[in-house]
Coordinates of C-alpha atoms in Angstrom, one line a residue:
M1 CA 114.3 96.8 83.1
V2 CA 111.8 95.3 85.5
V3 CA 112.5 95.6 89.6
H4 CA 110.9 92.4 91.0
F5 CA 110.2 92.4 94.7
F6 CA 109.9 89.3 96.7
T7 CA 109.0 90.6 100.4
F8 CA 108.9 89.2 103.8
S9 CA 105.3 89.8 104.4
D10 CA 102.1 91.4 102.7
A11 CA 101.2 95.3 103.1
K12 CA 100.0 94.6 106.5
G13 CA 103.7 94.1 108.0
G14 CA 105.2 97.2 108.9
S15 CA 108.7 96.4 107.5
S16 CA 107.4 95.1 103.9
R17 CA 104.8 98.0 104.1
Q18 CA 107.3 100.9 104.2
R19 CA 110.1 99.2 102.5
V20 CA 108.4 98.0 99.4
F21 CA 104.8 98.5 98.9
R22 CA 104.9 102.2 99.7
V23 CA 108.5 102.4 97.9
V24 CA 107.0 100.8 94.6
E25 CA 104.0 103.4 94.6
E26 CA 106.9 106.1 94.6
L27 CA 109.0 104.2 92.1
R28 CA 106.3 103.9 89.6
T29 CA 105.7 107.8 89.7
R30 CA 109.5 107.9 88.7
N31 CA 108.8 105.6 85.6
I32 CA 110.4 102.6 87.2
N33 CA 108.7 99.3 86.3
A34 CA 108.3 97.5 89.5
V35 CA 106.4 94.3 90.6
I36 CA 105.6 92.8 94.0
H37 CA 105.4 89.0 93.5
T38 CA 103.3 86.8 95.9
P39 CA 103.4 85.0 98.1
P40 CA 105.3 86.8 101.0
V41 CA 108.1 84.5 102.2
L42 CA 106.3 84.5 105.7
F43 CA 103.2 83.0 104.3
I44 CA 105.3 80.1 103.0
S45 CA 106.8 79.6 106.5
R46 CA 103.0 79.7 107.9
T47 CA 101.3 77.5 105.4
R48 CA 101.3 73.6 106.1
W49 CA 101.7 71.1 103.4
P50 CA 100.3 70.4 100.8
K51 CA 99.4 73.9 100.3
K52 CA 102.8 74.9 100.9
F53 CA 103.6 73.3 97.5
V54 CA 101.3 75.8 95.7
L55 CA 102.9 78.7 97.1
I56 CA 106.1 77.4 96.2
V57 CA 105.0 76.6 92.4
Q58 CA 104.3 80.4 92.6
V59 CA 107.4 81.7 93.4
I60 CA 108.8 79.3 90.7
R61 CA 106.4 80.8 88.0
A62 CA 107.2 84.5 89.4
L63 CA 111.2 83.7 88.8
C64 CA 110.4 82.5 85.2
T65 CA 109.0 86.1 84.3
I66 CA 112.4 87.7 85.4
R67 CA 114.3 88.5 82.1
K68 CA 118.1 89.4 81.5
G69 CA 118.4 93.1 82.2
D70 CA 115.7 92.9 85.3
I71 CA 116.6 93.2 88.9
V72 CA 115.8 90.6 91.8
Y73 CA 114.9 92.8 94.8
L74 CA 114.8 90.6 98.1
Q75 CA 113.4 92.5 101.3
R76 CA 114.4 90.4 104.3
T77 CA 113.6 87.3 102.6
I78 CA 115.3 84.8 105.0
S79 CA 112.5 83.1 106.9
N80 CA 111.9 80.4 104.6
K81 CA 114.4 77.5 103.9
Y82 CA 112.4 76.6 100.4
F83 CA 112.5 80.1 99.2
F84 CA 116.0 80.3 100.2
V85 CA 117.1 77.2 98.2
L86 CA 114.8 78.3 95.2
L87 CA 116.4 81.7 94.9
V88 CA 120.1 80.5 95.5
A89 CA 119.9 78.1 92.9
Y90 CA 118.0 80.7 90.5
L91 CA 120.7 83.4 91.1
S92 CA 123.6 81.1 90.7
I93 CA 122.4 79.4 87.3
F94 CA 120.7 82.6 85.7
R95 CA 123.2 85.3 87.1
R96 CA 120.4 87.7 87.3
K97 CA 121.2 91.2 89.3
M98 CA 119.8 91.1 92.9
I99 CA 119.6 93.8 95.8
F100 CA 119.2 92.4 99.1
D101 CA 117.4 94.6 101.8
F102 CA 117.2 94.2 105.6
D103 CA 115.9 96.6 108.0
D104 CA 116.7 94.7 111.7
P105 CA 119.8 92.7 112.5
V106 CA 118.4 89.4 111.2
Y107 CA 121.5 88.1 111.0
L108 CA 121.8 87.6 114.7
H109 CA 118.8 84.9 114.3
S110 CA 119.3 83.8 110.7
F111 CA 123.2 84.1 110.2
F112 CA 123.6 81.6 107.3
K113 CA 120.8 82.8 105.2
T114 CA 121.5 86.5 105.4
K115 CA 125.2 85.9 104.9
V116 CA 124.8 84.0 101.8
F117 CA 122.1 86.6 100.2
T118 CA 124.5 89.3 101.4
Q119 CA 127.5 87.6 99.7
M120 CA 125.4 86.9 96.4
A121 CA 123.7 90.4 96.2
D122 CA 125.2 93.2 93.8
V123 CA 124.0 95.7 96.4
V124 CA 123.0 95.5 99.7
V125 CA 120.7 97.7 101.4
V126 CA 120.5 98.0 105.2
C127 CA 118.5 100.5 107.5
T128 CA 121.4 101.4 110.2
H129 CA 125.0 102.0 110.7
G130 CA 125.3 98.8 112.6
Q131 CA 123.9 96.8 110.2
K132 CA 126.1 98.6 107.5
E133 CA 128.9 97.5 109.6
W134 CA 128.1 93.9 109.6
A135 CA 127.2 93.6 105.8
L136 CA 130.5 95.1 105.0
Q137 CA 132.3 92.0 106.0
Y138 CA 130.6 90.2 102.8
N139 CA 129.9 92.8 100.3
K140 CA 131.6 96.2 99.5
N141 CA 128.7 97.6 98.0
V142 CA 126.4 98.6 101.0
H143 CA 124.0 101.7 101.5
I144 CA 122.2 103.1 104.3
L145 CA 118.5 103.8 103.3
H146 CA 116.7 104.4 106.4
I147 CA 112.9 103.4 106.4
A148 CA 111.4 106.5 104.7
L149 CA 107.8 108.2 104.9
D150 CA 105.8 110.6 103.0
H151 CA 106.6 113.6 104.7
L152 CA 103.8 115.9 103.1
A153 CA 101.3 113.0 104.1
Y154 CA 102.1 113.5 107.6
A155 CA 102.7 117.2 107.7
A156 CA 99.0 117.2 106.8
Y157 CA 98.5 116.2 110.5
T158 CA 100.8 118.6 112.4
K159 CA 100.3 118.8 116.0
N160 CA 99.1 122.5 116.9
Y161 CA 100.8 123.5 120.1
T162 CA 99.1 126.8 120.5
E163 CA 96.1 125.0 121.5
K164 CA 95.6 125.0 125.0
A165 CA 95.2 121.5 126.8
D166 CA 93.4 120.9 130.0
R167 CA 95.5 117.5 130.1
Y168 CA 98.4 116.7 128.3
T169 CA 98.5 113.4 126.3
I170 CA 101.7 110.9 126.2
G171 CA 101.5 108.6 123.4
W172 CA 102.7 105.4 121.9
V173 CA 101.9 103.4 118.9
G174 CA 102.9 100.0 117.8
S175 CA 102.1 96.2 118.2
G176 CA 102.0 96.2 122.1
P177 CA 102.4 92.3 122.5
E178 CA 105.5 92.5 120.7
H179 CA 107.0 95.2 122.8
L180 CA 105.9 94.3 126.1
K181 CA 109.7 94.0 127.7
N182 CA 110.0 97.7 126.5
L183 CA 106.5 98.8 127.7
E184 CA 107.7 97.4 130.9
I185 CA 110.4 100.3 130.9
L186 CA 107.5 102.8 130.5
A187 CA 105.1 101.4 133.0
N188 CA 108.1 101.7 135.8
V189 CA 108.4 105.2 134.5
F190 CA 104.8 106.2 135.0
T191 CA 104.9 104.6 138.4
K192 CA 107.5 107.1 139.6
L193 CA 106.2 110.0 137.4
V194 CA 102.5 110.1 138.6
P195 CA 103.2 111.1 142.1
Q196 CA 105.9 113.4 141.3
T197 CA 104.0 115.7 138.9
N198 CA 101.1 118.2 139.5
I199 CA 100.9 118.3 135.8
P200 CA 97.4 116.1 134.5
F201 CA 98.2 114.0 131.8
R202 CA 96.9 110.7 130.3
F203 CA 98.7 107.7 128.5
V204 CA 96.9 106.6 125.2
L205 CA 98.5 103.0 123.9
I206 CA 97.5 102.3 120.3
G207 CA 98.0 98.7 119.4
A208 CA 97.3 96.5 122.1
V209 CA 95.8 93.9 119.9
G210 CA 93.5 92.4 122.3
S211 CA 96.4 91.6 125.0
T212 CA 95.7 91.9 128.5
K213 CA 98.9 91.8 129.5
V214 CA 99.7 95.2 128.0
R215 CA 96.6 96.5 129.4
E216 CA 97.4 95.3 132.8
L217 CA 100.7 96.8 132.5
F218 CA 99.3 100.4 132.7
E219 CA 95.7 99.9 134.4
S220 CA 97.5 98.6 137.5
I221 CA 99.2 102.0 138.1
P222 CA 97.6 103.9 140.8
G223 CA 96.6 107.4 139.4
L224 CA 97.5 107.2 135.9
A225 CA 94.9 108.1 133.3
F226 CA 95.1 105.3 130.5
D227 CA 93.4 104.9 127.6
C228 CA 93.8 102.1 125.0
I229 CA 93.1 101.3 121.4
D230 CA 93.2 98.0 120.1
A231 CA 94.5 98.3 116.7
L232 CA 94.1 100.7 113.7
N233 CA 93.7 100.0 109.9
W234 CA 97.5 100.1 109.4
T235 CA 97.2 99.8 105.4
D236 CA 95.3 103.3 105.7
Q237 CA 98.0 105.8 105.5
S238 CA 95.9 108.6 107.4
S239 CA 95.0 106.3 110.4
V240 CA 98.5 106.7 112.2
P241 CA 99.0 110.2 111.7
K242 CA 95.4 111.2 112.5
E243 CA 96.0 109.6 116.0
I244 CA 99.4 110.9 116.5
Q245 CA 98.1 114.1 116.1
K246 CA 96.5 114.1 119.3
F247 CA 99.5 113.4 121.2
D248 CA 101.5 116.2 123.0
I249 CA 104.1 113.9 123.5
G250 CA 105.5 110.7 121.7
V251 CA 107.3 107.9 123.3
I252 CA 109.4 105.2 122.5
P253 CA 110.8 103.1 125.3
H254 CA 113.3 100.6 124.2
Q255 CA 115.8 98.2 125.9
S256 CA 119.5 99.4 125.1
S257 CA 121.4 96.5 125.7
G258 CA 122.0 93.4 123.6
A259 CA 123.0 92.9 119.9
W260 CA 119.7 93.3 118.5
N261 CA 119.1 96.7 120.3
E262 CA 122.3 97.8 119.2
S263 CA 121.7 97.7 115.4
K264 CA 118.0 98.5 115.8
S265 CA 116.1 101.4 114.3
S266 CA 112.6 102.5 115.0
F267 CA 109.8 103.9 112.5
K268 CA 107.6 104.9 115.1
V269 CA 110.0 107.8 116.0
L270 CA 109.8 109.4 112.4
E271 CA 106.2 109.0 112.5
Y272 CA 105.8 111.3 115.5
M273 CA 108.6 113.7 114.4
A274 CA 106.8 114.0 110.8
C275 CA 103.7 115.0 112.8
G276 CA 105.7 117.5 114.5
V277 CA 105.1 116.0 117.8
A278 CA 107.8 116.2 120.5
V279 CA 109.7 112.8 121.3
V280 CA 111.0 110.9 124.4
C281 CA 112.8 108.0 123.0
S282 CA 115.4 105.2 124.6
R283 CA 119.0 105.9 123.6
F284 CA 119.5 102.9 121.5
G285 CA 120.8 101.3 118.0
E286 CA 120.2 104.2 115.1
M287 CA 118.5 106.9 117.4
P288 CA 121.5 109.1 118.2
Y289 CA 121.8 109.3 114.5
I290 CA 118.1 110.5 114.0
I291 CA 117.5 112.6 117.1
E292 CA 120.2 114.9 118.7
H293 CA 119.3 114.8 122.3
E294 CA 117.5 118.2 123.7
T295 CA 117.4 119.5 119.7
Q296 CA 115.0 117.2 117.9
G297 CA 113.7 115.3 121.3
F298 CA 115.1 113.5 124.3
L299 CA 117.2 110.5 124.5
P300 CA 117.0 109.2 128.2
Q301 CA 119.2 106.2 129.2
T302 CA 117.6 105.5 132.7
E303 CA 114.2 105.3 134.2
E304 CA 115.4 108.2 136.1
E305 CA 116.4 110.3 133.1
W306 CA 113.0 109.4 131.5
V307 CA 111.1 110.8 134.4
Q308 CA 113.1 113.9 134.2
D309 CA 112.8 114.4 130.8
L310 CA 109.0 113.9 130.7
Q311 CA 108.3 116.1 133.7
R312 CA 110.5 118.8 132.0
L313 CA 108.3 118.4 128.8
L314 CA 105.3 118.5 130.5
G315 CA 105.7 121.6 132.3
D316 CA 106.9 123.5 129.0
R317 CA 104.6 124.1 126.2
A318 CA 107.1 125.8 124.4
L319 CA 109.7 123.3 124.8
Q320 CA 107.2 120.8 123.1
A321 CA 106.4 123.1 120.4
R322 CA 110.3 123.8 119.6
L323 CA 111.4 120.0 119.7
G324 CA 108.1 119.1 117.6
K325 CA 108.8 121.7 114.9
A326 CA 112.8 120.5 114.7
G327 CA 111.9 117.1 114.6
Q328 CA 109.6 117.5 111.7
E329 CA 112.3 119.6 109.8
R330 CA 114.5 116.7 110.1
V331 CA 112.3 114.3 108.8
A332 CA 111.6 116.4 106.0
R333 CA 115.4 116.7 105.2
E334 CA 116.7 113.3 106.0
Y335 CA 113.9 110.5 106.1
S336 CA 111.2 111.4 103.6
F337 CA 110.7 109.7 100.2
A338 CA 111.3 112.9 98.6
V339 CA 115.2 112.6 99.8
L340 CA 115.6 108.8 100.0
L341 CA 113.6 107.8 96.8
P342 CA 116.2 109.4 94.4
R343 CA 119.0 107.6 96.4
L344 CA 117.2 104.3 95.5
H345 CA 116.5 105.1 92.0
N346 CA 120.3 106.1 91.3
I347 CA 121.3 102.7 92.7
L348 CA 118.8 100.8 90.6
T349 CA 119.9 103.0 87.5
A350 CA 123.5 102.3 88.3
L351 CA 122.9 98.8 88.9
E352 CA 120.9 98.3 85.5
H353 CA 123.9 99.7 83.6
E354 CA 126.3 97.2 85.0
P355 CA 127.4 94.1 83.2
N356 CA 125.8 90.7 84.3
R357 CA 127.7 88.7 86.4

């Protein structure tokens, strides 16, 4: 059996990097023969004709390498109509076994293609309970496999809360321009928090990607000590935990309303927790399943609650340490490759032994 992965993006994209590229590395250590085919579907959409034709031919050639008994693994491959038509035709004619994986509620903006792949799949893999509820309407074989990480790689950069700090660091990691609306929540919170606390702190934002709008959100807040890092080498597994280790508090502001947010998750929260950093995260989507409020972190719903929770954490070093330790233990127990990869291995093995459709 060979597992043939077709991805949304390359390894620079967070979703494909965690759902496929790093998963494949782990699968190969478990003697699963896995291949990642190019081009990613997003590249096909972004390429103009006639070069687009060359990429479509590459997909056709990749499909010709798939043999009976192999498994086709589609990771969020709903962003290009040509790829969609090719795969629907291929799967209908050759009846290959197929797994469809999506980690965001992509059915909200691409309903038809998501529905068709969900219906055609032998197995559907999703990231949250909300996504599972939607997928069960069209396929009864649905599994929740949250985005996982290498717990030991992050634990090597565990936050040391026994060190004294003259000024605490509140940190955020991500793609700033994509989260501008969410970061506006945090800007409002800091505007209220700065005059209310005597505890010195700074805010570090990693991932502004050169956006002046992102910088201006926080540079304009009176009294806020603000540092900004435009980008990291996201393909370097150590670059993110190295920076997170410098945080005292990791924050994830997020809009809680709307169908998209109700079924959304966040990989950043797992990265913070895996480094043993105390977390304050908006209550949205999958977060209440990952974080028990006041046990592994805080889940504020309003800006006032955000201010209160940050004030409480800034003033209590022991609480920072306790929440960080509990969060790290939860990731090791439920969201690490060591736990989730055997589950995926079992799914692949069970599907391998099922008869072809």
